Every structure is written in C-alpha cells, then in structure tokens.
Tab-separated table of C-alpha atoms and ligand atoms in Angstrom:
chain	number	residue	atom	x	y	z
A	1	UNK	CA	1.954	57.458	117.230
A	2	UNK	CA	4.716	60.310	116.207
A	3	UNK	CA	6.380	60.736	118.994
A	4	UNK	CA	7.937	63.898	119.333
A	5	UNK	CA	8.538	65.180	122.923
A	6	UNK	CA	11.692	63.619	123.910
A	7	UNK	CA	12.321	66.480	126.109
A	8	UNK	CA	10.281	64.790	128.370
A	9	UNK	CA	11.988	61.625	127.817
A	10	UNK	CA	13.665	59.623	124.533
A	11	UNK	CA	12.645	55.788	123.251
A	12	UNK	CA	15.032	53.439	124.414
A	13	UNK	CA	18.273	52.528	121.866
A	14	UNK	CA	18.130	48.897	121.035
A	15	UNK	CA	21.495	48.496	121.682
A	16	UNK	CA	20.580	49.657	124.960
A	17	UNK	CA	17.698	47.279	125.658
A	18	UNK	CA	19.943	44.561	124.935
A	19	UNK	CA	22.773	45.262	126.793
A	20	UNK	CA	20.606	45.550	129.944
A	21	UNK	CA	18.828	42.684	129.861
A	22	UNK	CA	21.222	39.864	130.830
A	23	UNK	CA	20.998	42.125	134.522
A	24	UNK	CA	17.257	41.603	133.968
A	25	UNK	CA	17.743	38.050	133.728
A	26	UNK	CA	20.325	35.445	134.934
A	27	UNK	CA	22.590	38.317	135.944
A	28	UNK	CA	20.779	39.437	138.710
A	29	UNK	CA	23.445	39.601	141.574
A	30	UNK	CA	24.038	42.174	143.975
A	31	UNK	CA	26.998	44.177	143.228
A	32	UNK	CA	27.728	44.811	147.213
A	33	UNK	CA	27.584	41.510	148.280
A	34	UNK	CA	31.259	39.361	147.976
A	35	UNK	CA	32.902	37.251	146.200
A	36	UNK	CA	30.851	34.742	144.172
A	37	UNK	CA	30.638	35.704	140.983
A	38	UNK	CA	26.772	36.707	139.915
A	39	UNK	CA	27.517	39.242	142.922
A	40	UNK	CA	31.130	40.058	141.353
A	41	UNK	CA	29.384	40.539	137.760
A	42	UNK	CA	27.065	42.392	138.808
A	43	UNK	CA	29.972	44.932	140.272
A	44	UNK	CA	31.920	45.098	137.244
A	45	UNK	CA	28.795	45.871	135.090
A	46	UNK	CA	28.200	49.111	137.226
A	47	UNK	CA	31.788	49.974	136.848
A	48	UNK	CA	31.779	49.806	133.185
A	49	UNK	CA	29.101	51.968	133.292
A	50	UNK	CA	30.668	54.608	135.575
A	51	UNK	CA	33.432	54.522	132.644
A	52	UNK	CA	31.051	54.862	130.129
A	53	UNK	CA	29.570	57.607	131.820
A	54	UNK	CA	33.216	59.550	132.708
A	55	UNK	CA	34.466	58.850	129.328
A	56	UNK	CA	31.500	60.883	127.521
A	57	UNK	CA	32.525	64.082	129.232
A	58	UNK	CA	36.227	63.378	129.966
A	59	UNK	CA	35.469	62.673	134.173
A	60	UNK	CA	37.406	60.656	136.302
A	61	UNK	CA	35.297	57.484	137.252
A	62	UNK	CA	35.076	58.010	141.076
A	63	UNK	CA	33.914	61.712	139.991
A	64	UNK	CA	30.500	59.452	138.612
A	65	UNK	CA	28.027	58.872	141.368
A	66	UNK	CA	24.950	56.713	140.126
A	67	UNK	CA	21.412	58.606	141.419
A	68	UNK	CA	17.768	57.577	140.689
A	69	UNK	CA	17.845	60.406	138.204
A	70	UNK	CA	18.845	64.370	137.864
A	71	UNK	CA	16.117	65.463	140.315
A	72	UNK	CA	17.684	63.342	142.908
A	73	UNK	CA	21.248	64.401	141.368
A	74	UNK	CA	20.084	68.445	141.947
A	75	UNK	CA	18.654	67.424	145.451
A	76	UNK	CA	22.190	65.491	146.052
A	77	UNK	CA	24.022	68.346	144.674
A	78	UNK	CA	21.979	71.253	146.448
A	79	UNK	CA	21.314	70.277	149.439
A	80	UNK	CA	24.291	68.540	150.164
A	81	UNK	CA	26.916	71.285	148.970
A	82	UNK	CA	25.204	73.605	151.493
A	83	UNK	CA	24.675	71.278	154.832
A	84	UNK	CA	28.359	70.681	154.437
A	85	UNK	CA	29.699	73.993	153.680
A	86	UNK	CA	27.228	75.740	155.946
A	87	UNK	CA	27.575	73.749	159.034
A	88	UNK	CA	30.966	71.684	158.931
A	89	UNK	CA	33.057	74.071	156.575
A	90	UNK	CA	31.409	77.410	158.089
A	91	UNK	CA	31.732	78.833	154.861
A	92	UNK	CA	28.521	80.509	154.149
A	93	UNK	CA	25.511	80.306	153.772
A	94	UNK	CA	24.294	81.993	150.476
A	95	UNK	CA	23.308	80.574	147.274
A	96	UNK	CA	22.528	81.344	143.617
A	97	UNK	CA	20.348	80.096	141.216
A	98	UNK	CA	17.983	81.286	138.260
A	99	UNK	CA	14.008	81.895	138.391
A	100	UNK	CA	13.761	79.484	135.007
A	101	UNK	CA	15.291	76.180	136.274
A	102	UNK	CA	13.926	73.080	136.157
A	103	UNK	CA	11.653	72.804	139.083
A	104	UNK	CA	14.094	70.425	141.475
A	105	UNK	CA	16.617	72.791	141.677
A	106	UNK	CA	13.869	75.434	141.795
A	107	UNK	CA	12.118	74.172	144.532
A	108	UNK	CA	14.823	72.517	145.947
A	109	UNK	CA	16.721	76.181	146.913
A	110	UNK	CA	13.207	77.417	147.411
A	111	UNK	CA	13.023	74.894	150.448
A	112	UNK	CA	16.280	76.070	151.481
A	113	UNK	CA	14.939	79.470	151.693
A	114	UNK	CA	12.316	78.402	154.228
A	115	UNK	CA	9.698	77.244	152.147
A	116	UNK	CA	8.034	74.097	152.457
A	117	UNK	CA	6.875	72.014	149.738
A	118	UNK	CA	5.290	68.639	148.854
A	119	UNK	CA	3.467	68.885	145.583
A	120	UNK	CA	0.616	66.917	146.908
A	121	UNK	CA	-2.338	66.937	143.782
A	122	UNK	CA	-3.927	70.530	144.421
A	123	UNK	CA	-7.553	69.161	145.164
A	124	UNK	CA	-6.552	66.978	147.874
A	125	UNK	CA	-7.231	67.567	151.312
A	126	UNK	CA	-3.257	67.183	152.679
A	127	UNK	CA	-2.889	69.666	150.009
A	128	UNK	CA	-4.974	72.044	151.663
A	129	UNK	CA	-3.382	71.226	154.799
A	130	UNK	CA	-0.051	71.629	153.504
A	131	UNK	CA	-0.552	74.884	151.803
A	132	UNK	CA	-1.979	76.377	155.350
A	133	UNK	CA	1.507	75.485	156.922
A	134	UNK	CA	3.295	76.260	153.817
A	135	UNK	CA	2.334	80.073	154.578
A	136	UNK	CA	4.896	79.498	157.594
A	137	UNK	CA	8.304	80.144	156.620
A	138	UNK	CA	11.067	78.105	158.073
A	139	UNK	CA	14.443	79.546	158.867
A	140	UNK	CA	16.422	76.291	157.880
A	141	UNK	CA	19.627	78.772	157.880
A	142	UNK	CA	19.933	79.456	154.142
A	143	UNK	CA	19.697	82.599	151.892
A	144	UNK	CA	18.824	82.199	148.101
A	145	UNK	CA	18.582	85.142	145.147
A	146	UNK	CA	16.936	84.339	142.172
A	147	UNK	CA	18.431	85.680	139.258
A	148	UNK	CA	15.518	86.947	136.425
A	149	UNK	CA	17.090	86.324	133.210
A	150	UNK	CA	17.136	87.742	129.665
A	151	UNK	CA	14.503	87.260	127.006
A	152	UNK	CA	16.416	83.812	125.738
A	153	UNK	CA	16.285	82.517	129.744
A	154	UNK	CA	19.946	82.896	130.392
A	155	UNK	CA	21.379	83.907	132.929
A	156	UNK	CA	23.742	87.497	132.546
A	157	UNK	CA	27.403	87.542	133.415
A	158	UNK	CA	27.139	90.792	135.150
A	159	UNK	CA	24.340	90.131	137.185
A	160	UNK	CA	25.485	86.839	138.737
A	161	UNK	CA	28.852	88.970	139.484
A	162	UNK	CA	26.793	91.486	141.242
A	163	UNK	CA	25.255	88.836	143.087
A	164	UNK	CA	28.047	86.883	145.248
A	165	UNK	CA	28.538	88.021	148.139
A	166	UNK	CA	31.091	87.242	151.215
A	167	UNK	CA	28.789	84.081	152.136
A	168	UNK	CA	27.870	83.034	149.157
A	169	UNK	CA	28.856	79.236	149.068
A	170	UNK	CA	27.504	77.429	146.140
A	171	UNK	CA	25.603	79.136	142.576
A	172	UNK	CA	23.561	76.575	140.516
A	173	UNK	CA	22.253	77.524	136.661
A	174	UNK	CA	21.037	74.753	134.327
A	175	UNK	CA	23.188	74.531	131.052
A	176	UNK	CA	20.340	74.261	128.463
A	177	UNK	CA	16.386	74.867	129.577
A	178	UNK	CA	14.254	71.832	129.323
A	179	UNK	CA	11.398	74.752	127.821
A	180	UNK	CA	12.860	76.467	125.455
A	181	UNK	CA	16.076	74.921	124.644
A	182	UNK	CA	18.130	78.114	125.364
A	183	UNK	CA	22.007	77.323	126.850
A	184	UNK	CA	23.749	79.314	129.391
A	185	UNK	CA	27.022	80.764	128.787
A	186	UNK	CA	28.246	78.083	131.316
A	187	UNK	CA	31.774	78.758	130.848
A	188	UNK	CA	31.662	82.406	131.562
A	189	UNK	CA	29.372	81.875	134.419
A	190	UNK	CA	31.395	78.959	135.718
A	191	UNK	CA	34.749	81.008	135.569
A	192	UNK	CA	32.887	83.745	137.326
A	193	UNK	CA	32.262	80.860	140.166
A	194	UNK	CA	35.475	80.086	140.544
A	195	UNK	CA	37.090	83.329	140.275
A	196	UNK	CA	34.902	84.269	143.460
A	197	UNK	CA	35.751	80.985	145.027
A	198	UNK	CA	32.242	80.002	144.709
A	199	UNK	CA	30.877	76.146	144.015
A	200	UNK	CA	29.391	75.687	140.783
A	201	UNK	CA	26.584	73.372	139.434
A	202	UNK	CA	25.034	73.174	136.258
A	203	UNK	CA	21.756	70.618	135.689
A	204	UNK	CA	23.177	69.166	132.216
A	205	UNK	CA	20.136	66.813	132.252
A	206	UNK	CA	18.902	68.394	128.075
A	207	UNK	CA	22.229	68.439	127.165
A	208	UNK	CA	24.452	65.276	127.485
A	209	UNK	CA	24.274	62.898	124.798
A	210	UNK	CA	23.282	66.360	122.770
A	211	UNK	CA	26.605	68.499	122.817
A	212	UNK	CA	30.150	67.869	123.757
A	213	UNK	CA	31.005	68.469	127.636
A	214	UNK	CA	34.477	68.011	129.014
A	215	UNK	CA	34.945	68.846	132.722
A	216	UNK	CA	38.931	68.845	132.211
A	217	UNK	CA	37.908	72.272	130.928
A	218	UNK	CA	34.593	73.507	131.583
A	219	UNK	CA	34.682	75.156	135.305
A	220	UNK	CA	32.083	73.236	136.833
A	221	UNK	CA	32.313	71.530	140.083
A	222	UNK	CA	29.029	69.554	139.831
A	223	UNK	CA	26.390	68.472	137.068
A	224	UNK	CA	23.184	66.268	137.171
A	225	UNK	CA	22.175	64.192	134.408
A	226	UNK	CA	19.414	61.753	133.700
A	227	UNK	CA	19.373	58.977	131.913
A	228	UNK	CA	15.751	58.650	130.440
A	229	UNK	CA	16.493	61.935	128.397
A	230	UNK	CA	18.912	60.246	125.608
A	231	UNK	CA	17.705	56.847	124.536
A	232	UNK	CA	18.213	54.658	128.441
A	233	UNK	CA	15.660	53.853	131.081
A	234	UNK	CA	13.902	55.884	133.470
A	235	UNK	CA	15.122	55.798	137.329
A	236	UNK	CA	18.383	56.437	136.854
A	237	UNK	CA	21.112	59.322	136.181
A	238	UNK	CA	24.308	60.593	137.626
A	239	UNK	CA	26.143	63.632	139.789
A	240	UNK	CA	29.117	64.711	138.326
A	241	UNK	CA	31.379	65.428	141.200
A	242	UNK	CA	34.765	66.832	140.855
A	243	UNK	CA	37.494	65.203	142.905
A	244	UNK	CA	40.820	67.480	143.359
A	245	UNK	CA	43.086	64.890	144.488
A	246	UNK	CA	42.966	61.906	146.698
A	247	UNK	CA	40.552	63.140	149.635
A	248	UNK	CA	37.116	62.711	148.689
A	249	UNK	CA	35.014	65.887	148.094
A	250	UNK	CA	33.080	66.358	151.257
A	251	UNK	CA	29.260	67.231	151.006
A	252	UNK	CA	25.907	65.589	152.952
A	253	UNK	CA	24.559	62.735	151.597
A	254	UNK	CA	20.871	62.812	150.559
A	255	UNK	CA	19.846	58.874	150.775
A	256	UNK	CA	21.462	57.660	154.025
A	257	UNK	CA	21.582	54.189	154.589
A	258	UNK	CA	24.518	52.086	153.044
A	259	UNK	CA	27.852	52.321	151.709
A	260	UNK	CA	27.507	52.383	148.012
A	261	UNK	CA	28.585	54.937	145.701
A	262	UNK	CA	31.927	55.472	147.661
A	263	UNK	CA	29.540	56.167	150.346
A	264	UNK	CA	27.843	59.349	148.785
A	265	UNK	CA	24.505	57.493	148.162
A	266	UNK	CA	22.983	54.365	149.917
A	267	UNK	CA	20.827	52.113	148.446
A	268	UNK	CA	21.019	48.672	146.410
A	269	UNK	CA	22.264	49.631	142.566
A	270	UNK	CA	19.486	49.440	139.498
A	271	UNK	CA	22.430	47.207	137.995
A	272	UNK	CA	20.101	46.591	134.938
A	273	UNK	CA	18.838	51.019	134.289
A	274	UNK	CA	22.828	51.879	135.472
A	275	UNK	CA	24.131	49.629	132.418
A	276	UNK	CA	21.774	50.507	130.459
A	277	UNK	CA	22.620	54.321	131.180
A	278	UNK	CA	26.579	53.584	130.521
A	279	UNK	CA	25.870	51.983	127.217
A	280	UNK	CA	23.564	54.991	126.005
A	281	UNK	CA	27.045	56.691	127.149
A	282	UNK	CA	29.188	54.762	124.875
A	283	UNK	CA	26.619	55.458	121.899
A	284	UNK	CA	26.415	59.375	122.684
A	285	UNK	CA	30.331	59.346	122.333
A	286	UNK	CA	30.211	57.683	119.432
A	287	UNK	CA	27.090	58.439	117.076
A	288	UNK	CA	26.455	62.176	119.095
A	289	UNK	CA	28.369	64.365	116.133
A	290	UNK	CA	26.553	62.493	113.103
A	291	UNK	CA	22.909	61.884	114.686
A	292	UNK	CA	23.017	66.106	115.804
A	293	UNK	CA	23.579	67.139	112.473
A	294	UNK	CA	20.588	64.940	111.269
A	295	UNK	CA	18.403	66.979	114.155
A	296	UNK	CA	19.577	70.253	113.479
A	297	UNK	CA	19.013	69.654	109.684
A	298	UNK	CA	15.202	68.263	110.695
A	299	UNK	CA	15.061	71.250	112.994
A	300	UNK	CA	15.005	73.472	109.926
A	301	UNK	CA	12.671	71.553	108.179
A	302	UNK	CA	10.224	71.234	111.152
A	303	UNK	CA	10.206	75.259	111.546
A	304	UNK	CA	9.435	75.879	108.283
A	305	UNK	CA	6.884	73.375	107.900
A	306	UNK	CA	5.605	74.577	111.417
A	307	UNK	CA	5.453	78.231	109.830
A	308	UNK	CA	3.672	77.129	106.562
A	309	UNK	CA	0.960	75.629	108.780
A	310	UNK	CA	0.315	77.819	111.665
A	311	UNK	CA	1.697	81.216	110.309
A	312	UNK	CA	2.914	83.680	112.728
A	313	UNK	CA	4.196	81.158	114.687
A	314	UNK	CA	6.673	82.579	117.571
A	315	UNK	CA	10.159	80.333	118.356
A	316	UNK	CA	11.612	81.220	121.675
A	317	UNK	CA	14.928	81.206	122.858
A	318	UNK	CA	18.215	81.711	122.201
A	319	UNK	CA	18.358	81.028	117.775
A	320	UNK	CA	21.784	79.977	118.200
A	321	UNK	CA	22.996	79.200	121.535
A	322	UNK	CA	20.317	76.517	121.892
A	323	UNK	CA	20.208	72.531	122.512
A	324	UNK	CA	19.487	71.595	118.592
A	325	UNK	CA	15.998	69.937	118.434
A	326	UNK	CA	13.953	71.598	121.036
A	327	UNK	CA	11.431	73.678	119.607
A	328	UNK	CA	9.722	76.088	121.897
A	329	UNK	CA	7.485	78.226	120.256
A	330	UNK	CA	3.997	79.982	120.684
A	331	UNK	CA	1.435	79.438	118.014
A	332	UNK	CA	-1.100	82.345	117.637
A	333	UNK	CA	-5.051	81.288	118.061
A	334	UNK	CA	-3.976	78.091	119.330
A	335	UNK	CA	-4.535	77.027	122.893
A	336	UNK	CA	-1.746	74.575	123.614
A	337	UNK	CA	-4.158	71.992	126.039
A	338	UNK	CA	-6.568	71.945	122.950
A	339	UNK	CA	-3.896	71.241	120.405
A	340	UNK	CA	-2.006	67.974	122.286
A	341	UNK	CA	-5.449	66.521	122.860
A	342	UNK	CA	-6.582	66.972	119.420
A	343	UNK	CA	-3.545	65.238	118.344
A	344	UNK	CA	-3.448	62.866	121.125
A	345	UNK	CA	-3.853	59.638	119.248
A	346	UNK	CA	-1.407	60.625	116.570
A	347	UNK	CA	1.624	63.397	117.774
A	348	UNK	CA	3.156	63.673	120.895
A	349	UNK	CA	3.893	66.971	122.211
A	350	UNK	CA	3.673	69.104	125.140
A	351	UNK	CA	2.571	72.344	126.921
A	352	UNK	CA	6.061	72.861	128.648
A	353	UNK	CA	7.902	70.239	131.662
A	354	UNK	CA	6.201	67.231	132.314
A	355	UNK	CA	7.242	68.107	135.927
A	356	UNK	CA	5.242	71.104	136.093
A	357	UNK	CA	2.470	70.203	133.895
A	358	UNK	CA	-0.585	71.066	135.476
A	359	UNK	CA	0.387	74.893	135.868
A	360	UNK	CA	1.037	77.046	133.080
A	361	UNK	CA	5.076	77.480	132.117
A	362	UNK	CA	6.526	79.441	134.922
A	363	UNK	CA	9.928	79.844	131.871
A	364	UNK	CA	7.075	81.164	129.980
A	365	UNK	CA	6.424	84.137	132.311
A	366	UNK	CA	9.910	84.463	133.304
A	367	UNK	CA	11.409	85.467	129.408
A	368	UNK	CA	7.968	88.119	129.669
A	369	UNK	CA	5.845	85.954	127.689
A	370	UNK	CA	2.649	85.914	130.343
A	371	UNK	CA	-0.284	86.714	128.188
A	372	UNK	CA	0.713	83.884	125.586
A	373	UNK	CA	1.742	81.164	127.736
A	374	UNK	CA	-1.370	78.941	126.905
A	375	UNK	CA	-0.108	79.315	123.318
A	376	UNK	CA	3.348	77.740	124.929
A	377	UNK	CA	3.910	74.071	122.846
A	378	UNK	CA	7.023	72.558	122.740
A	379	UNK	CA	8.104	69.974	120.078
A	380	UNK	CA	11.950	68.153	120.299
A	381	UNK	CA	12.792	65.915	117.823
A	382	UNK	CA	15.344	62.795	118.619
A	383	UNK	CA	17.514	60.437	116.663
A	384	UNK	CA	15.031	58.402	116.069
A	385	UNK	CA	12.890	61.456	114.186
A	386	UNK	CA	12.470	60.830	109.942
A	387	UNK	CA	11.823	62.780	107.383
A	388	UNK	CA	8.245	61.812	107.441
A	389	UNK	CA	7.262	62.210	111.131
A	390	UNK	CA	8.684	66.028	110.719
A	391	UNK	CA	6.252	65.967	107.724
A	392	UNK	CA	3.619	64.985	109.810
A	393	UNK	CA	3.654	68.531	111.667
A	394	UNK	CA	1.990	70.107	108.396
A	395	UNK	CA	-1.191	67.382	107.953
B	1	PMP	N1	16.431	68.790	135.041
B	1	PMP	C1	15.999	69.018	133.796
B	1	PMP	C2	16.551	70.179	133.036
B	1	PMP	C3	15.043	68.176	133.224
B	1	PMP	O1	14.602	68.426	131.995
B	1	PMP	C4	14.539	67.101	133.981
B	1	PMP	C5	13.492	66.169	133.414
B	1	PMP	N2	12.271	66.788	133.145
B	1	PMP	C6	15.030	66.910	135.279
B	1	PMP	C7	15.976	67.765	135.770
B	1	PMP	C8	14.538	65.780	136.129
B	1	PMP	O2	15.055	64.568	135.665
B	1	PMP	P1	14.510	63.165	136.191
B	1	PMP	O3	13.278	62.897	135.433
B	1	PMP	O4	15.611	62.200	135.848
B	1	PMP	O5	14.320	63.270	137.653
C-alpha cells in the first residue's frame, strides 16, 4: 500500500516508536502521583516533552498545554477564550472566524452561535431526533461572522478589519487548510488582532513540523496542534497559550476534573502519545528544513506526473503561499469516491477531511468550486514519500 494522505494523518517515525515505548512498558507511572520514582519518571518524561514541544516554535514551556489532540485544542481554545472573556472579563461577546476551517473550530463557533450539534451517523434515529431540536436555536450569549474567503481560501486583511467590532473578543483563522493546503497571511491578520486588541488563534494543526513558527514573533495568542499529523501517535496534541508574565492567562477549562496541565486540563497524562509527540518535536526541529525540500521537490514531480496522466487536471489553492506537499486538485471525468476505491488496495488518498468525509468538501464550495466538488481528491506526500511511490500516481 502507497500511502499518500498524510493530511489525514503521517506513519509513525521510528525514532518515535522507540522513544515511547519504555512508557508503554516498565515505565508506566503516573506522573501526578509523588515521590517514588516510576511516578517521578513518568513526570519528567512529560516535561521533556513540553520542551520539545516549546523549543520547535520558540514557546515558553508553561505556554505548552498537552490536549487529546487539535480538535480538543480548538474546543479548549474557543470555547474557553469566550466563557472567560464574556462572563468574568465582560469584554465582549463577538467572535471571528472563516467559513473554510477545519470543522472543530467550525462547528465549534457554530455552537456558540446557538446551534446545536452532535454529528450522530445521519441514518440513525437520535440523528433524526437531534436534527428536529437542532432547528431550535439557542441563545448561549455569543455572536459569530463568518468570513467567505478568496479563491485560494484565505482569509482578506481588509475584510477581517471591517469585521471587529466594539465586542469583538477573540478572531480564530487556521494557518494552512487541511483541503487545499492554502496558508493565511497569519502575520498580517494576527497584527490586525492585536492592533484592535482582539485575541488571536490560529489552528496550526497542517503546519508544524512543516514550516518554521516562532511565537516570539508571530502575533498569535493561541494555536492548536496535533500530533498524529507529523510522524507521532494519535490522541494527543497541544494549545499554544501565551503567558505575558507571571499570572497565568485566564480562560475556562474544557475537561474539568483534576489539576494537571497547571490546572488548564484535567485528566491522567497519555505519558507514552505525549513523549512520543515531544520527540516528533525534537525531529521536526532538526530534519524539518532538509526533509521539506525533498517534498517540495516530489511535489513537482507528482504534478507533472499527475498532469501527464489525467490531463486537465485543476490544482487549487494558493501556488505559493501553500503547506508544501498537499495537493488539492480536481481531476476532470473523474468522480473522486470512484477513484479512492478503485485504488483502494494499492494508493491512499482522499475526497477532502477525514472529519467531514461523508459530505462533499464544504472548502470546496467555499473557494466557488460547487459543481466540481465530486472531482475534489487530495494527495499529500510525507517524509517518508520516494521517488517511486510519486511514480506510482502515473500506473
Ligand atoms: N485542524 C486541522 C486543520 C486538521 O487538519 C485536523 C485533523 N483533520 C484537526 C484540526 C483535528 O485534529 P485531531 O485529529 O488531532 O483532533
């Protein structure tokens, strides 16, 4: 099997797997119990991780809080920014975001809006019942735009300007789509933000381990990343939360319960996925320059090859500002369910998110695309990709 949709999610690094699994093993201590030392282990293992994880974008460690992965972080981030700053701050109660992000920030602000959601399977009869009360809207005290964007899917300068208003408290915009690969002029955007005195998050989830961040510069107050999406496990990811001093920023917790994660998020750590996570940190810092040449060279390759084959083929998004690797593209004649099941047994590749996969790409329709979006197949290559697999494309 070729596997080429690590959008979705990457192999795990074998120097990943193995640094992981003495926490799998005799290592197996909790790292908020005391004192003896499988328990004390266990505790230094997630802090080496939190550096690992700060030290890739130039963060603080305490500015690293461990998450079950960046739809948790984007719930964290969301939902928490605006309890606080709505009802303990009084600030406001507005918030920005983008029709094209990924669908947990989407439906996250959409839920702050009033909507209610549970993405129950659509034949089932709670989803039925759920979609009658879902015609209800609920005034849960939030207002939400939703910026449409330009043909690439990013968001314009002038039209998030436009958009703040007096109570607008928090904007969120992802920094490169998960469809189409496009980046956001987060800097511009994020300067924007704070010239208006506005919180802003960016969902970095297709982007770290791909291109350099540093949060000593970029104006950002929050990010979400996941870990399964450059060469670590599954279940696990971090919010980037910027600290401006010695008080603790102050914003609602999502998982209540316990102490951990200086109290932002309960729960016992995944000692074994959060390692495993920091070492894939320490790689990224280390290999990122040399192994994203390799994939923007391969991304070349795999176009043309892609054109030789299925001629006319359309790439979307942004031909330069883009996450190298992703390719989003629209292949004429070819429906895109047809394709991935004809190659099932030999290429992976997909229709669009694997979160939103049994609805046509809502990105697709955004960037004006409707009538083709069963054409929509996206292809992105990792650090693992060869010569030979890229060949494979053309068979
Ligand atoms: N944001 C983006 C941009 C993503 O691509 C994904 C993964 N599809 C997520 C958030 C969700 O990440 P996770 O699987 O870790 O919850």
């Amino acid at each position: 099997m070729i596997y080429l949709d690590n959008s979705a999610t990457t192999p795990i690094d074998p120097e990943v797997l193995e640094a992981m699994l003495p926490y799998l093993k005799e290592e197996f201590g909790n790292p908020s119990s005391r004192h003896y030392t499988l328990a004390v282990n266990a505790e230094k293992a997630v802090e080496k991780a939190r550096n690992q994880v700060a030290e890739l974008i130039n963060a603080k460690p305490e500015e690293i809080i461990f998450t079950s992965g960046a739809s948790e972080s984007n719930n964290f981030i969301i939902k928490g920014v605006a309890d606080y700053m709505k009802y303990y701050e009084e600030k406001g109660n507005h918030i920005i975001t983008s029709t094209v992000e990924h669908k947990s920030v989407l439906q996250t602000c959409k839920f702050l809006n009033g909507e209610v959601f549970n993405n129950l399977p659509n034949k089932s009869v709670a989803s039925r019942f759920v979609k009658k009360k879902a015609e209800k809207k609920i005034d849960r005290g939030f207002e939400v735009d939703f910026l449409s964007v330009n043909e690439y899917g990013q968001v314009n300068a002038d039209d998030f300007k436009n958009s703040i208003k007096e109570n607008t408290i928090l904007a969120s915009f992802i920094y490169g789509n998960n469809e189409i690969g496009s980046l956001n002029d987060i800097d511009t955007l994020g300067k924007i933000a704070k010239e208006n005195n506005v919180l802003f998050h960016s969902d970095a989830t297709q982007v770290l381990g791909k291109i350099d961040i540093d949060v000593a510069t970029l104006p950002v107050d929050f990010l979400s990343f996941s870990a399964h999406k450059m060469y670590a496990p599954k279940g696990v990811g971090a919010a980037y939360i910027k600290q401006n001093g010695l008080t603790k920023y102050k914003m609602t917790s999502l998982i209540h319960g316990g102490q951990q994660e200086f109290g932002y998020r309960a729960g016992t750590h995944g000692v074994h996925n959060i390692v495993g996570f920091g070492k894939a940190c320490e790689i990224a810092k280390r290999d990122m320059h040399e192994y994203m040449k390799k994939i923007a060279e391969f991304e070349v390759e795999a176009k043309k090859i892609i054109l030789a084959k299925y001629p006319g083929t359309e790439f979307l998004g942004d031909p330069v500002n883009k996450i190298p690797g992703m390719i989003g593209m629209l292949i004429p004649g070819i429906v895109n369910e047809m394709l991935i099941k004809d190659l099932a047994n030999e290429i992976a590749i997909s229709a669009g998110s694997a979160c939103g996969i049994s609805e046509p790409s809502y990105v697709i329709n955004e960037i004006n695309k409707t009538p083709k979006s069963s054409l929509f197949i996206r292809t992105t290559l990792s650090k693992f990709t060869n010569i030979d697999n890229i060949k494979s494309i053309g068979r």
